[in-house]
Short mmCIF file of C-alpha atoms in Angstrom, two decimals:
data_model
loop_
_atom_site.label_atom_id
_atom_site.label_comp_id
_atom_site.label_asym_id
_atom_site.label_seq_id
_atom_site.Cartn_x
_atom_site.Cartn_y
_atom_site.Cartn_z
CA MET I 23 -9.31 3.22 13.85
CA LYS I 24 -11.75 4.17 11.09
CA ILE I 25 -11.56 2.07 7.92
CA LEU I 26 -13.27 2.86 4.62
CA CYS I 27 -13.73 0.03 2.13
CA ALA I 28 -14.48 1.26 -1.39
CA THR I 29 -15.92 -1.43 -3.67
CA ASP I 30 -17.12 -1.55 -7.26
CA LEU I 31 -19.33 -4.55 -6.37
CA ARG I 32 -17.56 -6.89 -8.81
CA PRO I 33 -18.08 -10.53 -7.81
CA GLY I 34 -15.12 -12.69 -6.88
CA THR I 35 -13.08 -10.00 -5.14
CA ALA I 36 -11.97 -10.17 -1.52
CA VAL I 37 -11.79 -6.43 -0.81
CA ILE I 38 -14.77 -6.45 1.57
CA GLU I 39 -13.53 -9.57 3.36
CA ARG I 40 -10.09 -7.97 3.77
CA ALA I 41 -11.65 -4.79 5.17
CA GLN I 42 -13.72 -6.83 7.63
CA TRP I 43 -10.61 -8.75 8.69
CA LEU I 44 -8.77 -5.49 9.31
CA ALA I 45 -11.68 -4.05 11.29
CA ARG I 46 -11.73 -7.11 13.55
CA LYS I 47 -7.95 -7.22 13.96
CA LEU I 48 -7.62 -3.50 14.68
CA SER I 49 -10.91 -3.13 16.60
CA GLY I 50 -11.86 -0.62 13.94
CA GLU I 51 -15.03 1.03 12.73
CA LEU I 52 -15.79 -0.08 9.16
CA THR I 53 -17.67 1.78 6.44
CA VAL I 54 -18.34 0.09 3.09
CA PHE I 55 -18.87 2.51 0.22
CA HIS I 56 -19.91 2.32 -3.42
CA ALA I 57 -20.03 5.17 -5.94
CA VAL I 58 -22.60 5.03 -8.75
CA ALA I 59 -21.20 6.78 -11.81
CA PRO I 60 -23.76 9.26 -13.23
CA ASP I 61 -23.67 7.82 -16.75
CA GLU I 62 -26.47 8.17 -19.23
CA PRO I 63 -29.37 7.56 -19.14
CA ARG I 64 -30.26 9.71 -16.16
CA GLY I 65 -33.53 9.99 -14.24
CA LEU I 66 -35.20 6.77 -13.25
CA ALA I 67 -32.37 4.59 -14.60
CA LEU I 68 -29.89 6.34 -12.32
CA GLU I 69 -32.24 6.01 -9.35
CA GLN I 70 -32.60 2.31 -10.10
CA ARG I 71 -28.82 1.86 -10.15
CA VAL I 72 -28.50 3.62 -6.81
CA TRP I 73 -31.29 1.50 -5.31
CA ARG I 74 -29.76 -1.68 -6.72
CA ALA I 75 -26.31 -0.87 -5.32
CA ASP I 76 -27.77 -0.08 -1.91
CA ALA I 77 -29.82 -3.28 -1.92
CA HIS I 78 -26.75 -5.29 -2.96
CA LEU I 79 -24.69 -3.95 -0.07
CA ARG I 80 -27.47 -4.52 2.47
CA ALA I 81 -28.00 -8.08 1.24
CA ARG I 82 -24.25 -8.69 1.45
CA PHE I 83 -24.31 -8.00 5.19
CA ASP I 84 -27.82 -9.23 5.97
CA THR I 85 -26.59 -12.13 8.14
CA ALA I 86 -23.42 -10.47 9.46
CA THR I 87 -23.08 -10.33 13.24
CA GLU I 88 -21.26 -6.99 13.00
CA ARG I 89 -22.74 -4.83 10.27
CA PRO I 90 -20.55 -2.01 8.92
CA HIS I 91 -21.87 1.41 7.96
CA LEU I 92 -23.12 1.26 4.35
CA ARG I 93 -23.03 4.26 2.04
CA VAL I 94 -23.89 4.79 -1.63
CA ARG I 95 -23.31 8.05 -3.48
CA VAL I 96 -23.60 9.25 -7.07
CA GLY I 97 -20.51 10.69 -8.73
CA ASP I 98 -16.93 10.11 -9.74
CA PRO I 99 -15.55 7.31 -7.51
CA GLY I 100 -12.25 9.00 -6.74
CA ARG I 101 -13.84 12.29 -5.81
CA ARG I 102 -16.59 10.71 -3.69
CA ILE I 103 -14.13 8.47 -1.84
CA ALA I 104 -11.93 11.46 -1.04
CA GLU I 105 -14.95 13.40 0.21
CA ILE I 106 -16.06 10.63 2.58
CA VAL I 107 -12.52 10.04 3.82
CA ASN I 108 -12.15 13.72 4.76
CA GLU I 109 -15.68 13.99 6.18
CA SER I 110 -15.32 10.98 8.45
CA ALA I 111 -11.59 11.35 9.32
CA THR I 112 -10.90 7.87 7.93
CA ASP I 113 -7.53 6.39 8.95
CA LEU I 114 -7.15 3.69 6.26
CA VAL I 115 -8.75 3.21 2.83
CA VAL I 116 -9.15 -0.30 1.42
CA LEU I 117 -9.54 -0.61 -2.35
CA GLY I 118 -10.06 -3.44 -4.79
CA ALA I 119 -7.52 -3.78 -7.57
CA SER I 120 -8.66 -2.97 -11.08
CA ALA I 121 -8.71 -5.77 -13.63
CA ARG I 122 -5.32 -6.34 -15.24
CA GLY I 123 -5.18 -4.87 -18.73
CA ALA I 124 -8.44 -2.95 -18.34
CA SER I 125 -8.56 0.21 -20.41
CA SER I 126 -10.46 2.06 -17.68
CA ARG I 127 -8.73 1.76 -14.30
CA VAL I 128 -11.67 2.87 -12.18
CA PHE I 129 -10.43 1.17 -9.02
CA GLY I 130 -6.95 0.23 -7.93
CA ARG I 131 -3.94 2.45 -8.44
CA SER I 132 -5.74 5.42 -10.03
CA ILE I 133 -8.13 5.67 -7.07
CA ALA I 134 -5.26 5.10 -4.64
CA GLU I 135 -3.41 8.03 -6.22
CA ARG I 136 -6.49 10.21 -5.74
CA VAL I 137 -6.79 9.15 -2.09
CA LEU I 138 -3.10 9.82 -1.42
CA ARG I 139 -3.18 13.18 -3.16
CA ASP I 140 -6.45 14.54 -1.77
CA THR I 141 -6.57 12.98 1.71
CA ARG I 142 -3.02 11.95 2.66
CA ARG I 143 -4.43 8.72 4.09
CA PRO I 144 -2.86 5.26 3.62
CA ALA I 145 -4.42 3.15 0.87
CA LEU I 146 -4.44 -0.66 0.79
CA ILE I 147 -4.89 -2.16 -2.69
CA VAL I 148 -6.28 -5.69 -2.35
CA ARG I 149 -5.13 -8.16 -5.00
CA GLN I 150 -5.39 -11.51 -3.24
CA ASP I 151 -8.49 -13.64 -3.68
CA SER I 152 -8.86 -14.49 0.01
CA ALA I 153 -8.56 -12.49 3.22
CA ARG I 154 -6.24 -14.89 5.05
CA GLU I 155 -3.73 -13.68 7.62
CA TYR I 156 -0.75 -11.74 6.32
CA ALA I 157 1.88 -14.38 7.05
CA ARG I 158 4.70 -12.58 5.24
CA VAL I 159 5.19 -8.82 4.89
CA LEU I 160 7.78 -7.04 2.72
CA ILE I 161 8.56 -3.36 3.34
CA ALA I 162 10.40 -1.51 0.57
CA LEU I 163 12.33 1.47 1.87
CA ASP I 164 15.08 3.95 1.38
CA VAL I 165 16.33 6.10 4.26
CA SER I 166 13.90 8.99 3.74
CA SER I 167 11.33 10.48 6.12
CA GLU I 168 8.62 9.00 3.87
CA SER I 169 9.98 5.50 4.40
CA ALA I 170 10.13 6.20 8.14
CA ALA I 171 6.41 7.07 8.09
CA ALA I 172 5.62 3.85 6.20
CA LEU I 173 7.69 1.78 8.62
CA ARG I 174 6.00 3.29 11.69
CA PHE I 175 2.53 2.86 10.23
CA ALA I 176 3.18 -0.77 9.29
CA GLU I 177 4.47 -1.49 12.78
CA SER I 178 1.47 0.23 14.38
CA LEU I 179 -0.91 -2.08 12.52
CA ALA I 180 0.94 -5.25 13.60
CA LEU I 181 -0.57 -7.11 10.65
CA THR I 182 1.71 -10.14 10.79
CA GLN I 183 2.45 -12.57 13.59
CA GLU I 184 5.82 -13.53 12.13
CA GLU I 185 8.87 -12.67 14.19
CA ILE I 186 10.73 -11.59 11.07
CA THR I 187 9.42 -9.14 8.50
CA PHE I 188 11.39 -8.65 5.30
CA LEU I 189 12.85 -5.31 4.24
CA VAL I 190 14.23 -4.56 0.79
CA HIS I 191 16.51 -1.65 -0.04
CA ALA I 192 17.33 -1.32 -3.73
CA TYR I 193 20.46 0.62 -4.63
CA ARG I 194 22.93 1.17 -7.45
CA PRO I 195 26.62 1.40 -6.52
CA PRO I 196 27.94 4.79 -7.61
CA TYR I 197 30.52 4.90 -10.39
CA ALA I 198 30.49 1.12 -10.91
CA GLY I 199 30.11 1.47 -14.67
CA MET I 200 32.70 4.21 -14.78
CA LEU I 201 35.26 2.06 -12.97
CA ALA I 202 34.85 -0.71 -15.55
CA SER I 203 35.02 1.71 -18.47
CA VAL I 204 38.39 3.10 -17.36
CA GLY I 205 39.92 -0.36 -17.06
CA THR I 206 39.83 -0.90 -13.30
CA ARG I 207 40.59 -4.53 -12.47
CA PHE I 208 37.56 -6.72 -11.73
CA ASP I 209 38.83 -7.71 -8.29
CA ARG I 210 39.17 -4.04 -7.34
CA ILE I 211 35.66 -3.36 -8.67
CA ASP I 212 34.30 -6.26 -6.60
CA MET I 213 36.08 -4.97 -3.49
CA GLN I 214 34.68 -1.48 -4.03
CA ALA I 215 31.19 -2.86 -4.67
CA GLU I 216 31.32 -4.80 -1.39
CA ALA I 217 32.46 -1.68 0.45
CA TRP I 218 29.51 0.24 -1.03
CA ARG I 219 27.10 -2.54 -0.05
CA GLN I 220 28.34 -2.48 3.53
CA GLU I 221 28.05 1.30 3.62
CA PHE I 222 24.47 1.21 2.34
CA GLU I 223 23.53 -1.57 4.75
CA THR I 224 25.02 0.31 7.68
CA GLY I 225 22.94 3.34 6.73
CA VAL I 226 19.75 1.28 6.58
CA ARG I 227 20.49 -0.39 9.94
CA GLN I 228 21.04 3.02 11.53
CA PHE I 229 17.77 4.17 9.97
CA LEU I 230 15.97 1.19 11.53
CA ARG I 231 17.42 1.89 14.96
CA ARG I 232 16.13 5.46 14.75
CA HIS I 233 12.63 4.74 13.49
CA SER I 234 11.65 1.17 14.44
CA LYS I 235 10.36 -0.05 17.79
CA ASP I 236 12.03 -3.39 17.15
CA PRO I 237 14.79 -2.96 14.56
CA TRP I 238 16.21 -6.46 15.07
CA ARG I 239 13.05 -8.23 13.94
CA TYR I 240 13.73 -7.47 10.30
CA ARG I 241 15.60 -9.49 7.73
CA LEU I 242 17.25 -6.94 5.47
CA ILE I 243 17.68 -7.72 1.77
CA MET I 244 19.99 -5.44 -0.23
CA ALA I 245 19.00 -5.48 -3.91
CA VAL I 246 21.76 -4.26 -6.23
CA ASP I 247 19.46 -2.90 -8.90
CA ARG I 248 17.24 0.01 -9.81
CA ALA I 249 14.31 0.45 -7.42
CA VAL I 250 11.46 -1.08 -9.46
CA PRO I 251 13.16 -4.26 -10.76
CA GLY I 252 15.00 -4.65 -7.46
CA ILE I 253 11.83 -4.54 -5.35
CA LEU I 254 9.88 -6.76 -7.75
CA ALA I 255 12.68 -9.33 -7.96
CA VAL I 256 12.76 -9.66 -4.17
CA ALA I 257 8.96 -9.83 -4.03
CA GLU I 258 9.00 -12.60 -6.63
CA ARG I 259 11.54 -14.52 -4.58
CA ILE I 260 9.97 -14.34 -1.14
CA GLN I 261 6.28 -14.19 -2.24
CA PRO I 262 4.94 -11.76 0.41
CA ASP I 263 1.25 -11.46 1.22
CA LEU I 264 1.64 -7.70 1.70
CA LEU I 265 4.06 -5.18 0.21
CA VAL I 266 4.40 -1.81 1.98
CA LEU I 267 5.63 1.30 0.16
CA GLY I 268 6.13 4.84 1.41
CA THR I 269 4.96 7.83 -0.63
CA ARG I 270 6.72 11.08 -1.35
CA ALA I 271 5.35 14.56 -1.94
CA GLN I 272 6.61 16.27 -5.09
CA GLY I 273 5.05 19.68 -5.45
CA LEU I 274 1.29 19.37 -5.15
CA VAL I 275 1.17 15.71 -6.17
CA LEU I 276 2.11 12.68 -4.10
CA ARG I 277 4.29 10.14 -5.86
CA THR I 278 5.28 6.82 -4.36
CA LEU I 279 8.96 6.49 -3.47
CA THR I 280 10.88 8.27 -6.26
CA GLY I 281 8.38 9.36 -8.88
CA SER I 282 6.79 6.41 -10.64
CA VAL I 283 8.48 3.67 -8.60
CA GLY I 284 5.44 2.96 -6.43
CA ASN I 285 3.10 3.21 -9.42
CA GLU I 286 5.03 0.58 -11.33
CA VAL I 287 5.46 -1.70 -8.31
CA ALA I 288 1.78 -1.41 -7.33
CA ASP I 289 0.75 -2.31 -10.88
CA ALA I 290 3.09 -5.28 -11.19
CA ALA I 291 2.85 -6.79 -7.69
CA SER I 292 0.69 -9.89 -7.29
CA CYS I 293 0.19 -9.38 -3.55
CA ASP I 294 -1.72 -6.73 -1.60
CA VAL I 295 0.01 -3.33 -1.63
CA LEU I 296 -0.14 -0.75 1.18
CA LEU I 297 0.78 2.79 0.11
CA VAL I 298 1.57 5.06 3.06
CA PRO I 299 1.83 8.87 2.77
CA PRO I 300 4.08 10.96 5.02
CA ARG I 301 2.91 11.57 8.58
CA ALA I 302 0.33 8.78 8.45
CA ALA I 303 -1.12 8.16 11.95
CA GLY I 304 -1.35 4.62 13.32
CA PRO I 305 -4.21 3.26 15.44
CA ALA I 306 -2.86 4.85 18.61
CA GLU I 307 -2.63 8.28 16.96
CA GLY I 308 -5.62 8.17 14.66
CA THR I 309 -9.28 8.60 15.42
CA ALA I 310 -10.57 6.01 17.83
CA ALA I 311 -13.42 3.77 16.85
#
């Protein structure tokens, strides 16, 4: 598996450590990349910034037993990352999260969106401060082909050693508000809501049996809510180290889950977030190291 780690060289982030951990775990080939924005002044000042970034990366891995490939380019970060991903047939892109509340979101979700749109490769947004093992993984899914791709990719990576991985499926019972508005008794509403929950859960279990290599390993959580608050509420409760979301193509632009769901979840989540586009290849299907 080929892994590209894109870093803005900010101190105190664990994006490089996470990429190294993944490369070791997946026996992957790692490239660490930094883009130097061509801001004014140009000329010698730009050359100095390029030299400084290159020297910083080389010093970072000076004592490493396994040195990754190091690359520095000038240009817009999103565009340069997409170029390298396509040139090198990268299987997974690892990104640092942008600072919360920053007016310019150079890294993080905006770059992840560019990677998903222009390369159709999975993007891991690193938010945690340390690259410890992923002890707890939460996969948010519906019963779409995009969720099936995310599930298969997550299973192919085998990132957690836990026997149980959590799944969350957020749903809204149809006509629940209408039943209350027309005076349906509360006990009848509750009975109907339970019937809907069982129907949704049966659908998800059937989905797992079709698309998972080990469908019984998962603990399924049914969140009776809209997708974003439902997923975030479950994530807040179980505190995962990694949250996995599928992406969906809408026209020429990839959007996570249904429109802005993945965008909002990726922004609000405190854990690492893996965004997986349709037809993402796992280590066995991707380019070998």
